[in-house]
mmCIF file of C-alpha atoms in Angstrom:
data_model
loop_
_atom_site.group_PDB
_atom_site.id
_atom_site.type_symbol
_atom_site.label_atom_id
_atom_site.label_comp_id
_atom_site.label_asym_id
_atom_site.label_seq_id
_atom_site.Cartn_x
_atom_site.Cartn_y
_atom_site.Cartn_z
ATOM 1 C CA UNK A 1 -11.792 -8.919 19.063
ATOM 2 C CA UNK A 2 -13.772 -7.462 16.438
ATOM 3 C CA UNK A 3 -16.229 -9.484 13.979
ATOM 4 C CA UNK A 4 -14.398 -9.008 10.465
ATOM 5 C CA UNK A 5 -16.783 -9.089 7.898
ATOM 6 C CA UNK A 6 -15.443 -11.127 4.563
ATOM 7 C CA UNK A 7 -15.923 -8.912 1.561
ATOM 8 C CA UNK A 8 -15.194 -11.590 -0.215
ATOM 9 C CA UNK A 9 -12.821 -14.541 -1.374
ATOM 10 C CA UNK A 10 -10.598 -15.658 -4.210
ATOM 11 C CA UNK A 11 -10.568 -19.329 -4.946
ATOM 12 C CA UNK A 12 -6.840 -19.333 -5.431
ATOM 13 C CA UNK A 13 -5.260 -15.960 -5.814
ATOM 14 C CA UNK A 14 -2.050 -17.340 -4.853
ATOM 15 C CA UNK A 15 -2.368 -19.241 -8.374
ATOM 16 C CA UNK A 16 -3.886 -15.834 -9.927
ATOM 17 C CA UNK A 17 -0.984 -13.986 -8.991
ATOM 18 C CA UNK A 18 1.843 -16.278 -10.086
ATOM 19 C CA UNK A 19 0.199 -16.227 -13.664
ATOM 20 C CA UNK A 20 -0.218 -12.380 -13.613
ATOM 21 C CA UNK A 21 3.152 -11.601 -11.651
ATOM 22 C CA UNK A 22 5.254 -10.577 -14.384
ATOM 23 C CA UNK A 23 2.445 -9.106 -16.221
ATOM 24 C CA UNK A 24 2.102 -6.489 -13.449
ATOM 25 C CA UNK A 25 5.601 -6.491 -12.360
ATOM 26 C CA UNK A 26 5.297 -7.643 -9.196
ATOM 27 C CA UNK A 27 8.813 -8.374 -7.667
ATOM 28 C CA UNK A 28 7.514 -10.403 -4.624
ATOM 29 C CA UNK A 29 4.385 -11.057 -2.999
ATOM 30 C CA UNK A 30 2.579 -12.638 0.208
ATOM 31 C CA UNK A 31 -0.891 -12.906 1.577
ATOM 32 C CA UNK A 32 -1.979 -12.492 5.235
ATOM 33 C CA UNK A 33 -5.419 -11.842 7.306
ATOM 34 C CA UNK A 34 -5.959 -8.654 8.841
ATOM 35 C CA UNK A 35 -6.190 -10.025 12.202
ATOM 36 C CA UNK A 36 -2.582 -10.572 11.329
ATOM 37 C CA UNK A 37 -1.455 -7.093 10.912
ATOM 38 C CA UNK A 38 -0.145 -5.085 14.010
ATOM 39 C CA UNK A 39 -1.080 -0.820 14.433
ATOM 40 C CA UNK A 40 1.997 0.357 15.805
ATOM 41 C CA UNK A 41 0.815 4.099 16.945
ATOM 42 C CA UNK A 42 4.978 4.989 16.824
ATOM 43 C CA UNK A 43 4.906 4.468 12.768
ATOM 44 C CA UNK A 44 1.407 6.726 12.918
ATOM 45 C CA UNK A 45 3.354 8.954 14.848
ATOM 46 C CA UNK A 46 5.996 9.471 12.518
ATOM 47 C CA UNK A 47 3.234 10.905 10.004
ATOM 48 C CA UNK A 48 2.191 13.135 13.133
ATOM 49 C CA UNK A 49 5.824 14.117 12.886
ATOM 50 C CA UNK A 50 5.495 15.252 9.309
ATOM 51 C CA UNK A 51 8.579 13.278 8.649
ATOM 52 C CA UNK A 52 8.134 13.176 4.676
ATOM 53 C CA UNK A 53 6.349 16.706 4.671
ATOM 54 C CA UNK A 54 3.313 15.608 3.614
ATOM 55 C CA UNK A 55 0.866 15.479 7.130
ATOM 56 C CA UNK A 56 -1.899 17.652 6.842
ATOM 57 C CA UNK A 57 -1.195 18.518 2.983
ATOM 58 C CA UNK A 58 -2.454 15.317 1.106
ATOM 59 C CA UNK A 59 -6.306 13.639 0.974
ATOM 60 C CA UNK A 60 -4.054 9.892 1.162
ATOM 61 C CA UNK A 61 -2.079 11.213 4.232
ATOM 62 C CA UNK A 62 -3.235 11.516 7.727
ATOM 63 C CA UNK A 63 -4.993 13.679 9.069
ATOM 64 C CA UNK A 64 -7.616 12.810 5.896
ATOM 65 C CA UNK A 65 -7.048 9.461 6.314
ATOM 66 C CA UNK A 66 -9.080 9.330 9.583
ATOM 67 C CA UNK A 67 -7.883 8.990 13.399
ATOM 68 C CA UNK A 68 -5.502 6.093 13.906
ATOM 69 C CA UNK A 69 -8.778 4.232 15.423
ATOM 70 C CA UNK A 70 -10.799 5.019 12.372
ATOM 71 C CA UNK A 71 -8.077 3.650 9.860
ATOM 72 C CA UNK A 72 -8.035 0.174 12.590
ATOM 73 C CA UNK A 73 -11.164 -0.057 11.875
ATOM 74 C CA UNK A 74 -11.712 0.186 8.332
ATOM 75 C CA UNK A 75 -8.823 -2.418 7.950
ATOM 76 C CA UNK A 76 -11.019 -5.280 9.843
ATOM 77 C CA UNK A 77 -13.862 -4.629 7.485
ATOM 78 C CA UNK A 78 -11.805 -6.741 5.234
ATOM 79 C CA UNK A 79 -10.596 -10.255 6.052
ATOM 80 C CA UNK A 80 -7.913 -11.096 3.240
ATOM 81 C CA UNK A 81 -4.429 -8.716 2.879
ATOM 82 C CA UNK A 82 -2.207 -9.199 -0.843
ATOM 83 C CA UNK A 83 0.690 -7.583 -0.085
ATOM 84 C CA UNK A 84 3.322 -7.146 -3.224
ATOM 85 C CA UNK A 85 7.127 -5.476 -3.857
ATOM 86 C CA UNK A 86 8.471 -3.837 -6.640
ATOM 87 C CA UNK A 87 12.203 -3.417 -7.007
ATOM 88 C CA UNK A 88 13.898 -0.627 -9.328
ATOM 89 C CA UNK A 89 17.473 0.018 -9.998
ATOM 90 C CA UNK A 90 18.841 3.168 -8.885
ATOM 91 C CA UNK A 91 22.453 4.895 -9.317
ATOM 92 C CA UNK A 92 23.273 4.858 -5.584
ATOM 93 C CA UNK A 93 21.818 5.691 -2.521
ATOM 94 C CA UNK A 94 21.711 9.495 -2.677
ATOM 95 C CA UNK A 95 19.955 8.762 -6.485
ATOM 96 C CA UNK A 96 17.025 10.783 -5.209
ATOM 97 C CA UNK A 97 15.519 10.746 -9.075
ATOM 98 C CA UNK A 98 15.398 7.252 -9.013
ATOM 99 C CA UNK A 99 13.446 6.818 -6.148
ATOM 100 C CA UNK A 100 10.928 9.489 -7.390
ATOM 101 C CA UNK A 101 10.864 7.421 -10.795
ATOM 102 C CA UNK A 102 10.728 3.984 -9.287
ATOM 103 C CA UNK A 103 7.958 5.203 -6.745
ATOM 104 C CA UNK A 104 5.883 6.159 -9.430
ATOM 105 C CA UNK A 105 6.241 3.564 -11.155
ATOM 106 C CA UNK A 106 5.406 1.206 -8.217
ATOM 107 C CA UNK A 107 2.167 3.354 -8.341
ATOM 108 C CA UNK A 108 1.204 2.480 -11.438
ATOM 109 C CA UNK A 109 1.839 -1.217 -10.687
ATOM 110 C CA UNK A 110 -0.634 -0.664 -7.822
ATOM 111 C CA UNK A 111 -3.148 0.965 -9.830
ATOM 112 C CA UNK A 112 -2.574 -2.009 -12.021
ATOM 113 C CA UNK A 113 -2.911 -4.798 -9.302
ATOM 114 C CA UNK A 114 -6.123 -3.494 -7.955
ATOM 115 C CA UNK A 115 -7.802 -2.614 -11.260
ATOM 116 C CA UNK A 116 -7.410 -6.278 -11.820
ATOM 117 C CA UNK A 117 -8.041 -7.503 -8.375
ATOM 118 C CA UNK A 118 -11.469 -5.651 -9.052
ATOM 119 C CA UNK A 119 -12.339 -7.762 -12.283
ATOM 120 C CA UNK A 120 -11.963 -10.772 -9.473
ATOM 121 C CA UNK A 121 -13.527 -9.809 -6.224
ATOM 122 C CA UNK A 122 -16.372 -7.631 -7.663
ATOM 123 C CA UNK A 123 -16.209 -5.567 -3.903
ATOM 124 C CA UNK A 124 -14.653 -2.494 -3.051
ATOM 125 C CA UNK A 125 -10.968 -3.109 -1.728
ATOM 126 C CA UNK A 126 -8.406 -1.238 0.512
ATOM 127 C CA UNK A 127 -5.386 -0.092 -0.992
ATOM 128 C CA UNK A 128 -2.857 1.166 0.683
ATOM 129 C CA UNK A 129 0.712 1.717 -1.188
ATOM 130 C CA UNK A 130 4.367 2.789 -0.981
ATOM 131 C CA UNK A 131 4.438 6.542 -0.084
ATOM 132 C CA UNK A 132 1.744 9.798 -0.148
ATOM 133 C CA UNK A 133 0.519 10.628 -3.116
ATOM 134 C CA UNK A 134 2.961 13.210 -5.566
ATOM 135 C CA UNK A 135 0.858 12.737 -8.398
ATOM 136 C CA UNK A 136 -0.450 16.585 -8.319
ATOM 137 C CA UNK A 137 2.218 19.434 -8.099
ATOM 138 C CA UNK A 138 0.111 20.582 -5.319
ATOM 139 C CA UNK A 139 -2.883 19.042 -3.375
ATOM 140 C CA UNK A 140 -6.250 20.653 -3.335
ATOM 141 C CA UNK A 141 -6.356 19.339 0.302
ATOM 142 C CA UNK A 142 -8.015 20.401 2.426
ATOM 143 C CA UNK A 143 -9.899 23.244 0.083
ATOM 144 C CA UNK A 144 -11.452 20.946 -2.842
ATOM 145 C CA UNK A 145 -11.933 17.576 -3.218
ATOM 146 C CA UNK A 146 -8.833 15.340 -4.657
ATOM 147 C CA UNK A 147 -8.951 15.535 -8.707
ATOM 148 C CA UNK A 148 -7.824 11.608 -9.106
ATOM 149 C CA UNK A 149 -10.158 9.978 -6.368
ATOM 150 C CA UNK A 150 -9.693 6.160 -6.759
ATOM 151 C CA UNK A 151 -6.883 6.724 -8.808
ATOM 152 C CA UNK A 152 -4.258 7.811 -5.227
ATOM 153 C CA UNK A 153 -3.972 5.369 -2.346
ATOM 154 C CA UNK A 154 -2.540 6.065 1.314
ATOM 155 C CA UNK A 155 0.507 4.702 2.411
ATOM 156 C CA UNK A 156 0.592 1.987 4.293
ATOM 157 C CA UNK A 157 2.242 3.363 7.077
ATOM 158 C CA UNK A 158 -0.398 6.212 7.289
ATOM 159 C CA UNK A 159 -2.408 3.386 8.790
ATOM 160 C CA UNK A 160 0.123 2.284 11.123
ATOM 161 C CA UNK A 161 1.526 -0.464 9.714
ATOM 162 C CA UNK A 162 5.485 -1.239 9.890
ATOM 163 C CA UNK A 163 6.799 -2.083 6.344
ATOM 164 C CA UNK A 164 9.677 -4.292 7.539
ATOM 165 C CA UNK A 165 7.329 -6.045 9.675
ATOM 166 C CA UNK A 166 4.749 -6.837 7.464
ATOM 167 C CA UNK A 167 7.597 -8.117 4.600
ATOM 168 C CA UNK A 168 8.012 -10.353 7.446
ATOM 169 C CA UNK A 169 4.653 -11.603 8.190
ATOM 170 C CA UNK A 170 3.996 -12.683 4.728
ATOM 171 C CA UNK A 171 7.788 -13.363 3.960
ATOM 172 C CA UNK A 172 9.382 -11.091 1.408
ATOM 173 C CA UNK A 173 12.434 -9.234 1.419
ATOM 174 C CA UNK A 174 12.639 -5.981 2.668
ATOM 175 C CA UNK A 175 15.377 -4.607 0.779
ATOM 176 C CA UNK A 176 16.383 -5.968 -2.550
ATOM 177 C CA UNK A 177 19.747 -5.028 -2.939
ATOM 178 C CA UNK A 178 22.682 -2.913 -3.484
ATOM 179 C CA UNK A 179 21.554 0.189 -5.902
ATOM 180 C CA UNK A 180 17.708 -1.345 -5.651
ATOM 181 C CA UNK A 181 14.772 0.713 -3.901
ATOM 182 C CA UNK A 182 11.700 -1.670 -3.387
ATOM 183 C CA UNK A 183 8.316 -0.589 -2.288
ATOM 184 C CA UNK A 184 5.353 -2.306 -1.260
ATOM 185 C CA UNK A 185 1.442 -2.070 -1.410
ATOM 186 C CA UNK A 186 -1.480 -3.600 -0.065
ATOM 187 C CA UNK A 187 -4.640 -4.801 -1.186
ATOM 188 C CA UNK A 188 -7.174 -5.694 1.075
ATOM 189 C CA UNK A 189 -10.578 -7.791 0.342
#
């Protein structure tokens, strides 16, 4: 196994979290270790697939992201995994509006959470959110470098991880409810 290096540690950010939850509009949230999380190459392999049209057209998406090895390993350079929900109301299923509007939103709440994690840990973090970045009408990848750097995270399943599996591991909901979209983010220290 590799040696994970601790970036560092919160005394109690389970206590931190609870008193800054609704502030930052987190819906639910958990906390693992990164020798907790499983790669599954099959979810990497759905970015491979371009599935969501955004493979080989973003600077958070893979191929920039690094080699399925490479994004392994710069998630065991951190010890500590926050991992948060945010749930928005939508219309109905096919309310494909909503989800753009709720996804961005959940980005700001991510911005938000780290930006604040920052003021605790005093380290650089991992952040790793919801979906690719729309933020730009179109990415300067792979011509110039991103205009927001720090400011757009990859998606956690750009690294490999399984969403419904990690709301598992750290045990919160997956789905919300009826006419709800939730998405996650993580922040690793």
């Amino acid at each position: 196994m590799t040696e994970i290096s601790v970036k560092s540690e919160i005394a109690d950010p389970e206590k931190w979290i609870l008193e800054k939850q609704g502030e930052l509009q987190i819906h639910q949230f958990g906390f693992t270790t990164t020798d907790q999380l499983v790669i599954y190459p099959e979810v990497r392999g759905l970015c491979e697939m371009n599935s969501c049209g955004r493979y080989g057209k973003s600077w958070v998406c893979p191929p920039a992201v690094g080699t399925p090895e490479e994004c392994r390993e710069k998630i065991l350079q951190y010890r500590n995994v926050f991992v948060f929900s945010t749930k928005h109301d939508i219309e109905d299923s096919f309310d494909f509006d909503g989800m753009m509007a709720a996804k961005n939103a959940h980005e700001t709440v991510s911005r938000d959470a780290a930006a604040f994690f920052k003021t605790l840990v005093h380290t650089d973090l991992l952040i790793l959110t919801g979906d690719g970045c729309s933020r730009c009408p179109e990415c300067t990848y792979p011509d110039a470098p991103c205009r927001f750097p720090g400011e757009v995270y990859p998606p956690v399943e750009s690294y490999g991880i399984e969403v419904y599996r990690l709301a598992q591991t750290v045990g919160i909901n997956y789905v919300s409810g009826e006419n709800m979209v939730t998405y996650f983010s993580c922040i690793m220290y």
